CSV table of C-alpha atoms and ligand atoms in Angstrom, one decimal:
chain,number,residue,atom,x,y,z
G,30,UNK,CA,94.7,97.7,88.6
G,31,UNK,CA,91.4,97.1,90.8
G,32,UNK,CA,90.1,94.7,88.5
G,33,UNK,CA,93.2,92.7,88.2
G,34,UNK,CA,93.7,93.1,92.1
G,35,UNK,CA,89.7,91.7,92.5
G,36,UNK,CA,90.4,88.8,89.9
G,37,UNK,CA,93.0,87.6,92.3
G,38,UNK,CA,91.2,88.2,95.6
G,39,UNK,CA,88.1,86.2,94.5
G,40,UNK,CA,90.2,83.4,94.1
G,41,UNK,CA,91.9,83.4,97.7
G,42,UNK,CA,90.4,81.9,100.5
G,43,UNK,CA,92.7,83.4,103.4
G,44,UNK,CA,93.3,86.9,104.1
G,45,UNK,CA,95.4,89.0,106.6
G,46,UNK,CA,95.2,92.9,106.7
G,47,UNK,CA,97.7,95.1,108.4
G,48,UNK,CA,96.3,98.5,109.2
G,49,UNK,CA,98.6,101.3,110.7
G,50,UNK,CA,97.7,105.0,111.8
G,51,UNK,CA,96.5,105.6,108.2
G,52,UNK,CA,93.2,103.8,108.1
G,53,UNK,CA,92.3,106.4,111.0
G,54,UNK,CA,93.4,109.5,108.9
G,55,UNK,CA,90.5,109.7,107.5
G,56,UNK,CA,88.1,109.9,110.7
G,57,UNK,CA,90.4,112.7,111.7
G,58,UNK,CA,93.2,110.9,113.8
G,59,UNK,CA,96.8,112.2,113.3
G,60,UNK,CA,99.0,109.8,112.2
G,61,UNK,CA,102.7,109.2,113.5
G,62,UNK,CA,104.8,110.4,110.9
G,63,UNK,CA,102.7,112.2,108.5
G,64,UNK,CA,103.2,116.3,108.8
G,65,UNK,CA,100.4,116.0,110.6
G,66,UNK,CA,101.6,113.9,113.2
G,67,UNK,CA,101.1,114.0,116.3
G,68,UNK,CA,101.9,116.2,118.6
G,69,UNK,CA,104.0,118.2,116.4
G,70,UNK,CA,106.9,118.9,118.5
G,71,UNK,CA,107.5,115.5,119.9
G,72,UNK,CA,107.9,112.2,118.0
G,73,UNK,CA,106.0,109.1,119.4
G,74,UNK,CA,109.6,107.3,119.8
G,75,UNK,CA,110.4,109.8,122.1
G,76,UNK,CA,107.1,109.6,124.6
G,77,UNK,CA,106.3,106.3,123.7
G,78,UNK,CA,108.3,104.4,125.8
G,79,UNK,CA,109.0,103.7,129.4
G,80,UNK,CA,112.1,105.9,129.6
G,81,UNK,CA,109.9,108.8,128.8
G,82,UNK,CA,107.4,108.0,131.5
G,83,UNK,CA,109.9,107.1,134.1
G,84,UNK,CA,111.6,110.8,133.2
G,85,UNK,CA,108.2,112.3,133.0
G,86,UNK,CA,105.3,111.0,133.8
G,87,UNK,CA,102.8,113.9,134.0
G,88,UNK,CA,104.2,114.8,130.2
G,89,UNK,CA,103.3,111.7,128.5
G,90,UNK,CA,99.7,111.3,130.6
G,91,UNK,CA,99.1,114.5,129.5
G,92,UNK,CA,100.0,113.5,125.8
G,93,UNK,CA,98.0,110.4,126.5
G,94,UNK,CA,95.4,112.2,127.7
G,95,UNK,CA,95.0,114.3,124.8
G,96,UNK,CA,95.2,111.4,122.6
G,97,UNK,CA,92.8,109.6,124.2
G,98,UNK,CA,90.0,112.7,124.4
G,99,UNK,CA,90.9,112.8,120.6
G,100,UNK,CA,90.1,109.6,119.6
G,101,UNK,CA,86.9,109.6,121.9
G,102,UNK,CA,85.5,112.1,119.4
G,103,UNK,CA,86.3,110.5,116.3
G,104,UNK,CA,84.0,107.6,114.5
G,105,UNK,CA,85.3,104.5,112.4
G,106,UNK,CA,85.0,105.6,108.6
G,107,UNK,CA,84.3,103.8,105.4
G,108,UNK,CA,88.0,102.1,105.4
G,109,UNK,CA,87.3,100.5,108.7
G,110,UNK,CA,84.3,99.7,107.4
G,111,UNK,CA,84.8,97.9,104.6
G,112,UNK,CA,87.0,95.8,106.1
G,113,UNK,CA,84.5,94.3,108.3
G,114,UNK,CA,82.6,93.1,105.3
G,115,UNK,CA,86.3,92.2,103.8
G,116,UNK,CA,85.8,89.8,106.7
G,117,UNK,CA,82.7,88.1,105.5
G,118,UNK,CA,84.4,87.1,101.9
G,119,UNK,CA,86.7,84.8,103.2
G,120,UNK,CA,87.0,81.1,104.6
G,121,UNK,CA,89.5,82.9,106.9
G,122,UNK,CA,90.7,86.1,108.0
G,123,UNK,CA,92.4,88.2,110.2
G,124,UNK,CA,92.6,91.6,111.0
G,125,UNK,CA,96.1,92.9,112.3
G,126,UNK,CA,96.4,96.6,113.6
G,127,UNK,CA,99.2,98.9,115.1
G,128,UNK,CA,96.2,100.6,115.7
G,129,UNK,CA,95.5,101.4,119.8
G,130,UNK,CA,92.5,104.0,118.7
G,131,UNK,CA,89.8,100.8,119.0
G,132,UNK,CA,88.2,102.1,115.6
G,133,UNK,CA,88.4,98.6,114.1
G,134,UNK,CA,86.4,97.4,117.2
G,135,UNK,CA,83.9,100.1,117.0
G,136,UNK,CA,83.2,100.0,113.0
G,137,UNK,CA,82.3,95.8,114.1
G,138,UNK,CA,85.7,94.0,113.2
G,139,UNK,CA,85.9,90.8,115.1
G,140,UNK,CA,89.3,88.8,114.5
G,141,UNK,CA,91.4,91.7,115.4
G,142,UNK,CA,95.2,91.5,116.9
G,143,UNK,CA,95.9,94.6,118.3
G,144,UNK,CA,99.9,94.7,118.5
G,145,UNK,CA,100.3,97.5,120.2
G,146,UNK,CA,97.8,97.0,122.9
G,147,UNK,CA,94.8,100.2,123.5
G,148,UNK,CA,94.8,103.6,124.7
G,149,UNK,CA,91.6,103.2,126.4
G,150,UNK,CA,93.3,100.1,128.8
G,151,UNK,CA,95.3,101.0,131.9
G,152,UNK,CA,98.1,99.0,133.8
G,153,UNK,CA,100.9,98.9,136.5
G,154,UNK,CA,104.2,99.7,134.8
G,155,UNK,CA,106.0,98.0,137.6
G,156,UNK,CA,103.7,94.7,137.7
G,157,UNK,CA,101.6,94.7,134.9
G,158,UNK,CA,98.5,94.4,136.7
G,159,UNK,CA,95.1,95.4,135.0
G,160,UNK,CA,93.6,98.5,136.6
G,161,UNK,CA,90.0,100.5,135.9
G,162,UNK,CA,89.8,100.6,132.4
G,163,UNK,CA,88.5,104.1,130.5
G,164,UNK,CA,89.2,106.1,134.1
G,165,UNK,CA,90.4,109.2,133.0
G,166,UNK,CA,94.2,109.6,134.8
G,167,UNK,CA,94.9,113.1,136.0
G,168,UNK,CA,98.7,113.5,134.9
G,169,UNK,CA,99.4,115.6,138.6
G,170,UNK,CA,98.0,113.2,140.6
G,171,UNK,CA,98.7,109.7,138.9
G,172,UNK,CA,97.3,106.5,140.9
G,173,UNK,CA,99.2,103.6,142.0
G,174,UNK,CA,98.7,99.9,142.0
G,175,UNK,CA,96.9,98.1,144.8
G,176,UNK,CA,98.9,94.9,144.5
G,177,UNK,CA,102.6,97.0,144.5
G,178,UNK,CA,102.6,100.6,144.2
G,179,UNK,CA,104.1,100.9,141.0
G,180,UNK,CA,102.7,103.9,138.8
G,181,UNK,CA,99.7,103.3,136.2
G,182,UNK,CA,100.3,103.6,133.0
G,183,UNK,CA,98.5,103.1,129.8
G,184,UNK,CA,98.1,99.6,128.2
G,185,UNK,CA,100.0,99.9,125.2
G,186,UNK,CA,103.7,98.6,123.8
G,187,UNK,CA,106.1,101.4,123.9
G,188,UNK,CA,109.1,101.0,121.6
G,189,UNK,CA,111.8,99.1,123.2
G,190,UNK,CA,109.1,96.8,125.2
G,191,UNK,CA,107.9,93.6,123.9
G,192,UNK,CA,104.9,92.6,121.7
G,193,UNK,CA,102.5,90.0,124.0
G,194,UNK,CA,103.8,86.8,122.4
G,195,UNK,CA,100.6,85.1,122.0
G,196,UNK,CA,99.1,88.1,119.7
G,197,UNK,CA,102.9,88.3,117.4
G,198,UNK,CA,103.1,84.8,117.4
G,199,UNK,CA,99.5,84.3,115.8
G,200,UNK,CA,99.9,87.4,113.4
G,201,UNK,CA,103.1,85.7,112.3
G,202,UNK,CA,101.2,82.2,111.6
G,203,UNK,CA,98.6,84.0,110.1
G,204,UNK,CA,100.7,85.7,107.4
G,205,UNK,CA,102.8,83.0,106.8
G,206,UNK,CA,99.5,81.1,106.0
G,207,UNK,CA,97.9,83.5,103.8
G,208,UNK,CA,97.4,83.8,100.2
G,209,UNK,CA,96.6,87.6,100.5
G,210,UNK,CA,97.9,89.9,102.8
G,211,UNK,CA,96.9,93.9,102.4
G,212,UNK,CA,99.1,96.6,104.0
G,213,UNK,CA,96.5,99.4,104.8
G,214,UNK,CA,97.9,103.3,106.1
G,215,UNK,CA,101.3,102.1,107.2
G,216,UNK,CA,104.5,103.4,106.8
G,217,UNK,CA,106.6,100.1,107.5
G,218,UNK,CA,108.9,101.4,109.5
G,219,UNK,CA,108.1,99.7,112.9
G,220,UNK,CA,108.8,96.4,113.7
G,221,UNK,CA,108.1,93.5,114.6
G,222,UNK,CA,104.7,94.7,112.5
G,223,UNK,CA,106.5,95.4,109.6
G,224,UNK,CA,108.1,92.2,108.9
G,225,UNK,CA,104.6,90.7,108.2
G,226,UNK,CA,103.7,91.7,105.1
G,227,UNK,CA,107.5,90.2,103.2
G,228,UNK,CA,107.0,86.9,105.8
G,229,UNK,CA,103.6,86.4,103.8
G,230,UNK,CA,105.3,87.2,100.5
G,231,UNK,CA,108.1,84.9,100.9
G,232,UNK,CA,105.5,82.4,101.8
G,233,UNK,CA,103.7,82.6,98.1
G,234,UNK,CA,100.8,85.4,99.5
G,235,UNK,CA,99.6,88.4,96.8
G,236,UNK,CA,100.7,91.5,98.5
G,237,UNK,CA,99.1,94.4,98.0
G,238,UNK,CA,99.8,97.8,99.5
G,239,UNK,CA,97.3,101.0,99.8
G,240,UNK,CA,99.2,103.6,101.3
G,241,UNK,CA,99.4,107.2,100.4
G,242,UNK,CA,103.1,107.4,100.0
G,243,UNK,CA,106.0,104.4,99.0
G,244,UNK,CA,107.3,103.1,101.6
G,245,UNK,CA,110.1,100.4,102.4
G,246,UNK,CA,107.5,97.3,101.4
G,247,UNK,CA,106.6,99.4,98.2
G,248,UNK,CA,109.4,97.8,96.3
G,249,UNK,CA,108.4,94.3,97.1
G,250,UNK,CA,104.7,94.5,97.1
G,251,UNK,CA,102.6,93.0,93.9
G,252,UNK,CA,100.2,95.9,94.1
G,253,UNK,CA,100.8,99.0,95.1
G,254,UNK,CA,97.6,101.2,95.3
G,255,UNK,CA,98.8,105.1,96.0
G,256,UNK,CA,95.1,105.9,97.2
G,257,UNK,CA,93.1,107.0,100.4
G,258,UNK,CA,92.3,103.7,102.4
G,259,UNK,CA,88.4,105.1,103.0
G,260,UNK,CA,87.8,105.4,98.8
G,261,UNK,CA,89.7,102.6,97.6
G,262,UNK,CA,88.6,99.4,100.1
G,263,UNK,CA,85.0,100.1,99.7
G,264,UNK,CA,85.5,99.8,96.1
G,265,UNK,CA,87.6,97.0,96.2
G,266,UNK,CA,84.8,95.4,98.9
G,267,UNK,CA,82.3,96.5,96.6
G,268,UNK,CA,83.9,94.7,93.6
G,269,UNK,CA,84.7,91.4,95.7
G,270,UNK,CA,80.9,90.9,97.0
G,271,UNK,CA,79.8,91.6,93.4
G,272,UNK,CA,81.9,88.8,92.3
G,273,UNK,CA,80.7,86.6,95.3
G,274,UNK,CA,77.1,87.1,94.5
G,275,UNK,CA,77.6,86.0,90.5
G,276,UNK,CA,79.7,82.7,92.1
O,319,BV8,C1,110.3,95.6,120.0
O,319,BV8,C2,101.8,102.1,120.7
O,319,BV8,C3,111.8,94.0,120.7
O,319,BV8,C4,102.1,103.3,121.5
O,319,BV8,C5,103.6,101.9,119.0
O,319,BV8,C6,115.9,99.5,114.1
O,319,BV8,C7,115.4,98.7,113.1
O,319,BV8,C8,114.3,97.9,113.3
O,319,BV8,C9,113.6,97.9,114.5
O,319,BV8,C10,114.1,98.7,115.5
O,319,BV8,C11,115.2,99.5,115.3
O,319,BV8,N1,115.4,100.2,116.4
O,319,BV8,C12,114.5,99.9,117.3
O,319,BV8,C13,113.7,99.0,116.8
O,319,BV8,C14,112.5,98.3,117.4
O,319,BV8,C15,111.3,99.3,117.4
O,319,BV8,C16,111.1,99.9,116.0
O,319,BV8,O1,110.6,99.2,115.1
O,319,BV8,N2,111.5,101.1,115.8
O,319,BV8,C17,111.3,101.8,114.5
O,319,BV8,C18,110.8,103.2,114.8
O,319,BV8,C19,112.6,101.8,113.8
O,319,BV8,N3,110.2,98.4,117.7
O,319,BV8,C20,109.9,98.3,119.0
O,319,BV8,O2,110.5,98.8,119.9
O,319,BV8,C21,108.8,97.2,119.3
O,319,BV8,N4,109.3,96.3,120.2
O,319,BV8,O3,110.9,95.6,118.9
O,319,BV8,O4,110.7,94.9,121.0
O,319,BV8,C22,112.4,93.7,121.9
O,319,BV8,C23,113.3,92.6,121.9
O,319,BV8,C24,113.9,92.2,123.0
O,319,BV8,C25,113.7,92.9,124.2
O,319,BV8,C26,112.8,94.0,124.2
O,319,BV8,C27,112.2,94.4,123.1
O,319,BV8,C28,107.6,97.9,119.8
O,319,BV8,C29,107.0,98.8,118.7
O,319,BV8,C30,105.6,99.3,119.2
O,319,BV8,C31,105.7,100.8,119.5
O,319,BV8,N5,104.4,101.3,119.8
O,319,BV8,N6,102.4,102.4,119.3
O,319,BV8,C32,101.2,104.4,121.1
O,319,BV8,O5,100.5,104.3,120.1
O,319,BV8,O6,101.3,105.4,121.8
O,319,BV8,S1,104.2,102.2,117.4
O,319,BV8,C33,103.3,103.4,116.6
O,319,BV8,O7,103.8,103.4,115.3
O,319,BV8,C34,101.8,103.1,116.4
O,319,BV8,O8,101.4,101.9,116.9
O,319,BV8,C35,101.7,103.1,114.9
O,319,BV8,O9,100.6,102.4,114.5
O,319,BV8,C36,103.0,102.6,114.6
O,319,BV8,C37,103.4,102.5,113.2
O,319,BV8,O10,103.2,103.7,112.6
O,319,BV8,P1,102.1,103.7,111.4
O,319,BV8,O11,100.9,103.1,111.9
O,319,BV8,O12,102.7,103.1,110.2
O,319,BV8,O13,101.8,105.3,111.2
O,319,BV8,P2,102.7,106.3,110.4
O,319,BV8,O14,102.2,107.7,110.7
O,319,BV8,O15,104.1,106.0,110.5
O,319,BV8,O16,102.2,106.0,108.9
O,319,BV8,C38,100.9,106.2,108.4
O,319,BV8,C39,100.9,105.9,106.9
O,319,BV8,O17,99.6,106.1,106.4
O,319,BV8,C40,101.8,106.9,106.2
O,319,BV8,O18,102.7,106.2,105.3
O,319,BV8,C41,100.8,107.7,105.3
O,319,BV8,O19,101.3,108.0,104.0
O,319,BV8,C42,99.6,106.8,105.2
O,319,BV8,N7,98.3,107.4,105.1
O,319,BV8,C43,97.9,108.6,105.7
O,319,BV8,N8,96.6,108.8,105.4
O,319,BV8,C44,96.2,107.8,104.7
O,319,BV8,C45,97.3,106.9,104.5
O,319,BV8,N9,97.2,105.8,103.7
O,319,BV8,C46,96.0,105.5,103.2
O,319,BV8,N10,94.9,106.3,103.3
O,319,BV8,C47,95.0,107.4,104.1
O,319,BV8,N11,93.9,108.2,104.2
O,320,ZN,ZN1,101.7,96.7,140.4
């Protein structure tokens, strides 16, 4: 399967990759769904979203909180980093992530969308206004906003809320542009994310898929590679420059 997957890449000249919380398993992030999700007894759609803050907002700065001491801990590993020299192989290429940890960023990615906005990022839920990045929130005493007073809150999308158009609308060009599109730790269950890897199908990409489990693209991918992300890209990246360097 690699070699038949590398044959193809080699050949492509535009590339998307959609990551999800499995790219960052393997530096020792939970993931959403996966039993070891996080935060056991709560499921991100239930904290993840505005009703949950307006109900509670010490409870989901304190899960934010955690989350965000977490991922300060935790380095990029050799999935994230083999996508950054996935980047070098192509005329073009763009890295899509539902991703909020910043590994990509970290591990030296450049052309990154990040979907779902980053946990290290704080703004005013009431008007949306930027406010001190990385300061640590103390969920009993949470600050307000200069401009209005509204509550701060971290800078991510919480289900229900909308994507920032510019960032959805450019991951949609880009996969309808494509002629490979990769589907790296995702489960493909949240949208508008997960309609990007059938968009660049239906527009005549090779879809591949390396996820640890099937999942609703698995039926429709080209590839479907049931491996962890950190062994199998850099042997696929591996593969790809050695093919490069005979061109
Ligand atoms: C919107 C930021 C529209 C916050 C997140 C019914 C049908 C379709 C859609 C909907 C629906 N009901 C509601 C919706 C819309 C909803 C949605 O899609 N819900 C789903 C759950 C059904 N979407 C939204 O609300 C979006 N907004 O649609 O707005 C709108 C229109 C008009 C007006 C207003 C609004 C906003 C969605 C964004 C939510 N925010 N995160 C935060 O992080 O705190 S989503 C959250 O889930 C994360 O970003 C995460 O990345 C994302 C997706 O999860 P995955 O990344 O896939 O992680 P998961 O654990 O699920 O899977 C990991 C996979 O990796 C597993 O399969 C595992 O096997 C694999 N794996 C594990 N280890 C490895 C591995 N693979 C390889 N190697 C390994 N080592
Ligand atoms: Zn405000």
């Amino acid at each position: 399967m690699l070699s038949e997957i590398v044959d193809i890449m080699s050949n492509c000249r535009h590339c998307v990759v959609l990551t999800g919380a499995g790219i960052s398993a393997e530096s020792g992030v939970p993931t959403f769904r996966g039993q070891d999700g996080l935060w056991g007894k709560f499921r991100a759609e239930e904290l993840a979203t505005m009703e949950a803050f307006v109900a509670n907002p010490t409870l989901v700065w304190e899960w934010y909180n955690w989350r965000r001491e977490l991922m300060g801990k935790v380095e990029p590993n050799p999935g994230h980093y083999a996508i950054t020299q996935l980047e070098k192989l192509f005329d073009r290429f763009t890295l899509v992530t539902q991703n909020v940890d910043g590994l990509h960023r970290l591990a030296g990615s450049e052309r990154i969308l990040e979907l779902h906005g980053s946990i290290y990022r704080n703004k005013c839920a009431s008007c949306n206004q930027p406010f001190a990045d990385d300061l640590h929130i103390d969920p009993d005493s949470i600050p307000s906003c200069a401009s209005c007073g509204g509550r701060i809150r971290p800078d991510v999308v919480w289900f229900g809320e909308m994507l920032d158009p510019e960032i959805i609308r450019t991951a949609f060009e880009e996969s309808e542009r494509c002629d490979i599109f990769l589907s790296i730790g995702t489960s493909a269950l949240v949208h508008p994310a997960a309609s990007l890897p059938a968009m660049a199908k239906r527009r005549g990409a090779t879809l591949v898929e390396i996820n640890l489990e099937q999942t609703p693209l698995s039926h429709v991918v080209d590839y479907f590679v049931g491996e962890k992300s950190g062994e199998f890209m850099p042997r696929l990246v591996e593969q790809l420059q050695g093919r490069e360097a005979s061109k």
